[in-house]
Structures are given as structure tokens and as C-alpha cells.
Short mmCIF file of N, CA and C in Angstrom, two decimals:
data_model
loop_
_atom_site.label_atom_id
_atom_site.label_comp_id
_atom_site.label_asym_id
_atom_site.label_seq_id
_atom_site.Cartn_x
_atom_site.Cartn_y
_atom_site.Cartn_z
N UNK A 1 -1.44 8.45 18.20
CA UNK A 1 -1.85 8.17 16.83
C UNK A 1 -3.36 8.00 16.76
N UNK A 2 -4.00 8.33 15.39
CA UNK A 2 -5.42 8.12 14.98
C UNK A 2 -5.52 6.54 14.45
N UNK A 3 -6.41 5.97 14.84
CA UNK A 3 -7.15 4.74 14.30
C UNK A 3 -7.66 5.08 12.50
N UNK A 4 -7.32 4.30 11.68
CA UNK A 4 -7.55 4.34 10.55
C UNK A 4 -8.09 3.17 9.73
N UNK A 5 -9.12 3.11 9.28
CA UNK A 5 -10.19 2.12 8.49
C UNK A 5 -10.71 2.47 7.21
N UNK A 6 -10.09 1.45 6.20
CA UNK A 6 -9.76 2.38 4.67
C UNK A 6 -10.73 0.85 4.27
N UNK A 7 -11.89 1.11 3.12
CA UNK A 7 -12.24 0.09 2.59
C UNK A 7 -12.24 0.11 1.27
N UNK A 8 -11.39 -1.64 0.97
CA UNK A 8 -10.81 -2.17 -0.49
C UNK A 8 -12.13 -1.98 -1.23
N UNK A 9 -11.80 -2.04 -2.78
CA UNK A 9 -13.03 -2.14 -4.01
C UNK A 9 -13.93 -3.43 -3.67
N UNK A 10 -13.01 -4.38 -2.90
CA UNK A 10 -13.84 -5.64 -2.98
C UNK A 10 -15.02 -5.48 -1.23
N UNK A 11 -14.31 -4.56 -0.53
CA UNK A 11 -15.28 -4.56 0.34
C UNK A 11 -14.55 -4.57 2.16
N UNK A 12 -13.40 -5.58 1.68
CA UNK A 12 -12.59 -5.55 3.21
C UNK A 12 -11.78 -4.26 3.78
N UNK A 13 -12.18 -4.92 4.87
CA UNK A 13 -11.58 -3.23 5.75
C UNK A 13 -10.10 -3.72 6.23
N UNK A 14 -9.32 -2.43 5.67
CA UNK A 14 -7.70 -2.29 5.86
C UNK A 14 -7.90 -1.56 7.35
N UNK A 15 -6.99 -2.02 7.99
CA UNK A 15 -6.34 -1.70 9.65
C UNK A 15 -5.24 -1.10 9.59
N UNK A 16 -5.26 0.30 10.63
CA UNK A 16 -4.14 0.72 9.93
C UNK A 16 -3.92 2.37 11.22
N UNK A 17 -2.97 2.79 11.52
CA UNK A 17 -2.69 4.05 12.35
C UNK A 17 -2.34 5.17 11.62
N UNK A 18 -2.34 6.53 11.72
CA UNK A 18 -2.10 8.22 11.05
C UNK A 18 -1.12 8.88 12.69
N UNK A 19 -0.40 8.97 11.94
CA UNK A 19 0.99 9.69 12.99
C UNK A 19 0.69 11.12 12.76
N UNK A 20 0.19 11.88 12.68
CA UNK A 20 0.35 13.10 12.39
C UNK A 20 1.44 14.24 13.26
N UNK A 21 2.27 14.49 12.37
CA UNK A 21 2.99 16.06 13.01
C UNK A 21 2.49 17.26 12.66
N UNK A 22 3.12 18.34 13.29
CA UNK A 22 2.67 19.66 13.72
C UNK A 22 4.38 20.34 14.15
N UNK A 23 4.41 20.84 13.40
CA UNK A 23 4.27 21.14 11.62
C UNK A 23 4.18 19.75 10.80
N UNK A 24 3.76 19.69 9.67
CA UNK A 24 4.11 18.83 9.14
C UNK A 24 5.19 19.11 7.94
N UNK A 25 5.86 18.29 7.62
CA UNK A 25 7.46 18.95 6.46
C UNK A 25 6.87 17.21 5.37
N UNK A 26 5.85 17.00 5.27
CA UNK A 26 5.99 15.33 4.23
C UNK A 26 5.18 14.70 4.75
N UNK A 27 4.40 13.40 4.28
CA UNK A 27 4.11 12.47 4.20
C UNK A 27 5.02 11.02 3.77
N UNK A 28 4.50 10.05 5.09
CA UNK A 28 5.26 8.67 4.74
C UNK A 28 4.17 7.92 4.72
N UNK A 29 4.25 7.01 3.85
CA UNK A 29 3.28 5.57 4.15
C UNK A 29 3.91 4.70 4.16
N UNK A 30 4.04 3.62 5.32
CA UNK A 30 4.57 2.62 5.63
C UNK A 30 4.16 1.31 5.04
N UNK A 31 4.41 0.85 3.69
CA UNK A 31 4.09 -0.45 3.25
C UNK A 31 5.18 -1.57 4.02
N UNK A 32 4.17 -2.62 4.83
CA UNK A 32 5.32 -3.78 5.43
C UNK A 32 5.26 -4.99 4.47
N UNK A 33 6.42 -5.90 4.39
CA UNK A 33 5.82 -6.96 3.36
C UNK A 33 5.51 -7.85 3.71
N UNK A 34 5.45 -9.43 2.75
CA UNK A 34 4.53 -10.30 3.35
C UNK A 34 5.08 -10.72 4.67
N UNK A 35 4.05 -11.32 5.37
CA UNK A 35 4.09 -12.25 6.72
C UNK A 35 4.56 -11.39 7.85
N UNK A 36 4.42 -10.17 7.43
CA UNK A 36 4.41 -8.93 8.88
C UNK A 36 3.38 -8.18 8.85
N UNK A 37 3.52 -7.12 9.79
CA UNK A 37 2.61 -6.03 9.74
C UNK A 37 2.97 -4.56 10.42
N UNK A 38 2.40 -4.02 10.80
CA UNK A 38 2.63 -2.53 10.26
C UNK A 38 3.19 -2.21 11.96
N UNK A 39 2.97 -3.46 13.24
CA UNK A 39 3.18 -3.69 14.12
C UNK A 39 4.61 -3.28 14.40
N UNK A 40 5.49 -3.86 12.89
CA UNK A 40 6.75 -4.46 12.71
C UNK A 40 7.67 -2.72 12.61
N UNK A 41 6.49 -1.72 12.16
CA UNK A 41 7.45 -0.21 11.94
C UNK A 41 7.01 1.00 12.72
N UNK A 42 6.53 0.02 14.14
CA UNK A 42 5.79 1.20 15.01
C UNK A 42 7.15 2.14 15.43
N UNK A 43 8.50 1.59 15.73
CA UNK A 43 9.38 2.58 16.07
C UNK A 43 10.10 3.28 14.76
N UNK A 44 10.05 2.88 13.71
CA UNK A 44 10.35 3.90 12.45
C UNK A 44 9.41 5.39 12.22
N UNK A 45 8.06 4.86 12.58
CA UNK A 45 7.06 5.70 12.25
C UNK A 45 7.07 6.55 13.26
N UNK A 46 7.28 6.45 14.69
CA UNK A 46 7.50 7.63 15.50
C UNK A 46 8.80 8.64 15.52
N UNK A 47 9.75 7.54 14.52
CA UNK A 47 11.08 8.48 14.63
C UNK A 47 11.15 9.32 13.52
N UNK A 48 9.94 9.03 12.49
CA UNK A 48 9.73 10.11 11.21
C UNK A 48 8.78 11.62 11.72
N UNK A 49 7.93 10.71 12.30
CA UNK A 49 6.62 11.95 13.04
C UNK A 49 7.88 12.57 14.01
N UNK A 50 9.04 12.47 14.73
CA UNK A 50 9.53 13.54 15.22
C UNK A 50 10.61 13.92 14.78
N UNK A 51 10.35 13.98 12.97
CA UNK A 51 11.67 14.48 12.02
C UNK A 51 10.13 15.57 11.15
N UNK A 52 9.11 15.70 11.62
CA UNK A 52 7.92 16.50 11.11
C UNK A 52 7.69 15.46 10.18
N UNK A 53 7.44 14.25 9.85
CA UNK A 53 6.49 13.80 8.73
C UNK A 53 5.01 13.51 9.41
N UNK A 54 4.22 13.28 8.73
CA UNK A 54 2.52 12.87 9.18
C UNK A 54 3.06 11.28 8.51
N UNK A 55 2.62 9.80 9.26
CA UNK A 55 3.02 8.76 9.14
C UNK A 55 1.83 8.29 9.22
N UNK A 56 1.47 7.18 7.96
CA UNK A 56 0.18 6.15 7.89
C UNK A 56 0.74 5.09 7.68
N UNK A 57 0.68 4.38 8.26
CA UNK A 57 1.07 2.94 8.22
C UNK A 57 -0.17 1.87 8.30
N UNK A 58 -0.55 0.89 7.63
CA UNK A 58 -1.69 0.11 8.05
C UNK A 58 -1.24 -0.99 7.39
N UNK A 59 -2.03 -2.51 7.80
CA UNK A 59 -1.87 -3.48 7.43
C UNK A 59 -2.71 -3.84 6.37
N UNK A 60 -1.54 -4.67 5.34
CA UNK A 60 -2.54 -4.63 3.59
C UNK A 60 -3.45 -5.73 4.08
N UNK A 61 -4.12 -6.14 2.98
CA UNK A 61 -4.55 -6.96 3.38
C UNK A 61 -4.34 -8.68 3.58
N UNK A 62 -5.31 -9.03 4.40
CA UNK A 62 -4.69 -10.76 4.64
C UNK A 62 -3.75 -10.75 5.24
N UNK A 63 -2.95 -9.27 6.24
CA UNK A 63 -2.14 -9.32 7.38
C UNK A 63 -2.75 -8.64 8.63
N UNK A 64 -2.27 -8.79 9.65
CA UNK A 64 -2.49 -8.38 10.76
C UNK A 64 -3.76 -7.79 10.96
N UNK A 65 -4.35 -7.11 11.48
CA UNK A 65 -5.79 -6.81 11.60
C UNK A 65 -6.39 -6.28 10.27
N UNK A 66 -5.85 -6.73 9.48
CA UNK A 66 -6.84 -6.04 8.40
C UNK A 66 -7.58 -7.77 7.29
N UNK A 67 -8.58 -7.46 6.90
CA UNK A 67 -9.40 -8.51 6.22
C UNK A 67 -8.65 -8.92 5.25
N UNK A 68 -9.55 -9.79 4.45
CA UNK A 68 -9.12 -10.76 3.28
C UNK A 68 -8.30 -11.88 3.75
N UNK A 69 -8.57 -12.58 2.20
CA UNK A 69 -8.35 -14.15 2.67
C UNK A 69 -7.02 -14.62 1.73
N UNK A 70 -6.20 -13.29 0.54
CA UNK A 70 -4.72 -13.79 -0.07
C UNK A 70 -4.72 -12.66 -0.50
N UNK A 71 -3.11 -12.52 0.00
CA UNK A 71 -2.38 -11.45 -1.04
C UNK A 71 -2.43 -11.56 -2.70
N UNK A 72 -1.98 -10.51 -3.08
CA UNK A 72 -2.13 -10.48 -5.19
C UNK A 72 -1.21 -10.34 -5.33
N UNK A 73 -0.35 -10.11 -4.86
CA UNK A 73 1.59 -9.52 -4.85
C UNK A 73 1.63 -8.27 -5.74
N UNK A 74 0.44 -7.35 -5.52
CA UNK A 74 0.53 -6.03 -5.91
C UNK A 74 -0.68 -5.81 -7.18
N UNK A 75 -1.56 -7.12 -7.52
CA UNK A 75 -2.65 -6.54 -8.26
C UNK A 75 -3.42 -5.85 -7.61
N UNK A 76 -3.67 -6.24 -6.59
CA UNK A 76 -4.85 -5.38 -5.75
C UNK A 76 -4.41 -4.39 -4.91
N UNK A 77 -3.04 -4.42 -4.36
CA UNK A 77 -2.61 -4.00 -3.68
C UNK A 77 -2.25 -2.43 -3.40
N UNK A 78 -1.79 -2.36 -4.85
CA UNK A 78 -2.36 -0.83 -5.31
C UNK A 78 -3.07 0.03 -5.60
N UNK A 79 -4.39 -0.79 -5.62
CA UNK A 79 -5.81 0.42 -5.89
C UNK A 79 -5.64 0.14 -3.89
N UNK A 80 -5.51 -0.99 -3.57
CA UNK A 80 -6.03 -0.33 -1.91
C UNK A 80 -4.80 0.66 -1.43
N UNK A 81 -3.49 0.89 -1.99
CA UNK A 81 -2.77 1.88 -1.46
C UNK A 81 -3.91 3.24 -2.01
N UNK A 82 -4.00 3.74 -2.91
CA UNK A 82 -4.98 4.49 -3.69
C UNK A 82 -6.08 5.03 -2.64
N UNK A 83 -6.68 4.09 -2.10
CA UNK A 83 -7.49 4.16 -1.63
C UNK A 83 -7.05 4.68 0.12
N UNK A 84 -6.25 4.52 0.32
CA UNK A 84 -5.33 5.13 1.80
C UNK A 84 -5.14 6.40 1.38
N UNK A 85 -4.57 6.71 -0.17
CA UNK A 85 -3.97 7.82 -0.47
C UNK A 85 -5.63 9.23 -0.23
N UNK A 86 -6.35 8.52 -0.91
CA UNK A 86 -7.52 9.07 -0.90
C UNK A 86 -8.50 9.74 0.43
#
């Protein structure tokens, strides 16, 4: 997997891995919820990358290696998916 570093509107850097397949047949993004992290779907995400998806999984923020200091329970949470998508 690729190392991936996506930065929020407010400035913190999201932590986060790119599974890529070859071929690729889709895209998955792995959102984990609170009080885990993206740690928690390392064996989902390899069993998609060898069904051909390309897999990004990263930790939102205020979990696991990624910044900030509180979740929004999805105000913010979605311009930083946006911003992965991007």
C-alpha cells in the first residue's frame, strides 16, 4: 500500500493508506467509526484489493494517526471525505 496525507479546510493532516489494484473493477473508501481506526479494516481492505477494487482507507480526524482535537459527528467530516475524494 501507498502512504496517504490529505489536508482538512481547517489545516490538520488526515492519515491514511491507497490499496491500489491492477486491474482495477471500483473504488472503496473505508470510513471507521468513532474510537477506532482504519487499523481496525486492514484485513477487509486487502480482501477488496484482491476482488480488483483500489482501497483508501484513512483515519478521520481526532483518531489514530491523523490530527485534530474532536470529532463533529459528520459536520466536518464530510468536506474532509471530499477532500480524500479529491
Amino acid at each position: 500500500h501507498e502512504a496517504l496525507t490529505v489536508e482538512t479546510l481547517e489545516g490538520f493532516k488526515l492519515k491514511g493508506w491507497v490499496f491500489r489494484a491492477a486491474p482495477q473493477t471500483g473504488l472503496v473508501v473505508v470510513l471507521h467509526g468513532k474510537d477506532i481506526n482504519r487499523q481496525h479494516y486492514l484485513e477487509q481492505a486487502l480482501s477488496l484489493r484482491a476482488k480488483g477494487f483500489t482501497v483508501v482507507a484513512y483515519d478521520q480526524r481526532a483518531h489514530g494517526e491523523s490530527e485534530g482535537t474532536a470529532i463533529t459527528y459528520g459536520v466536518n467530516e464530510v468536506g474532509d471525505l471530499q477532500r480524500v475524494l479529491d
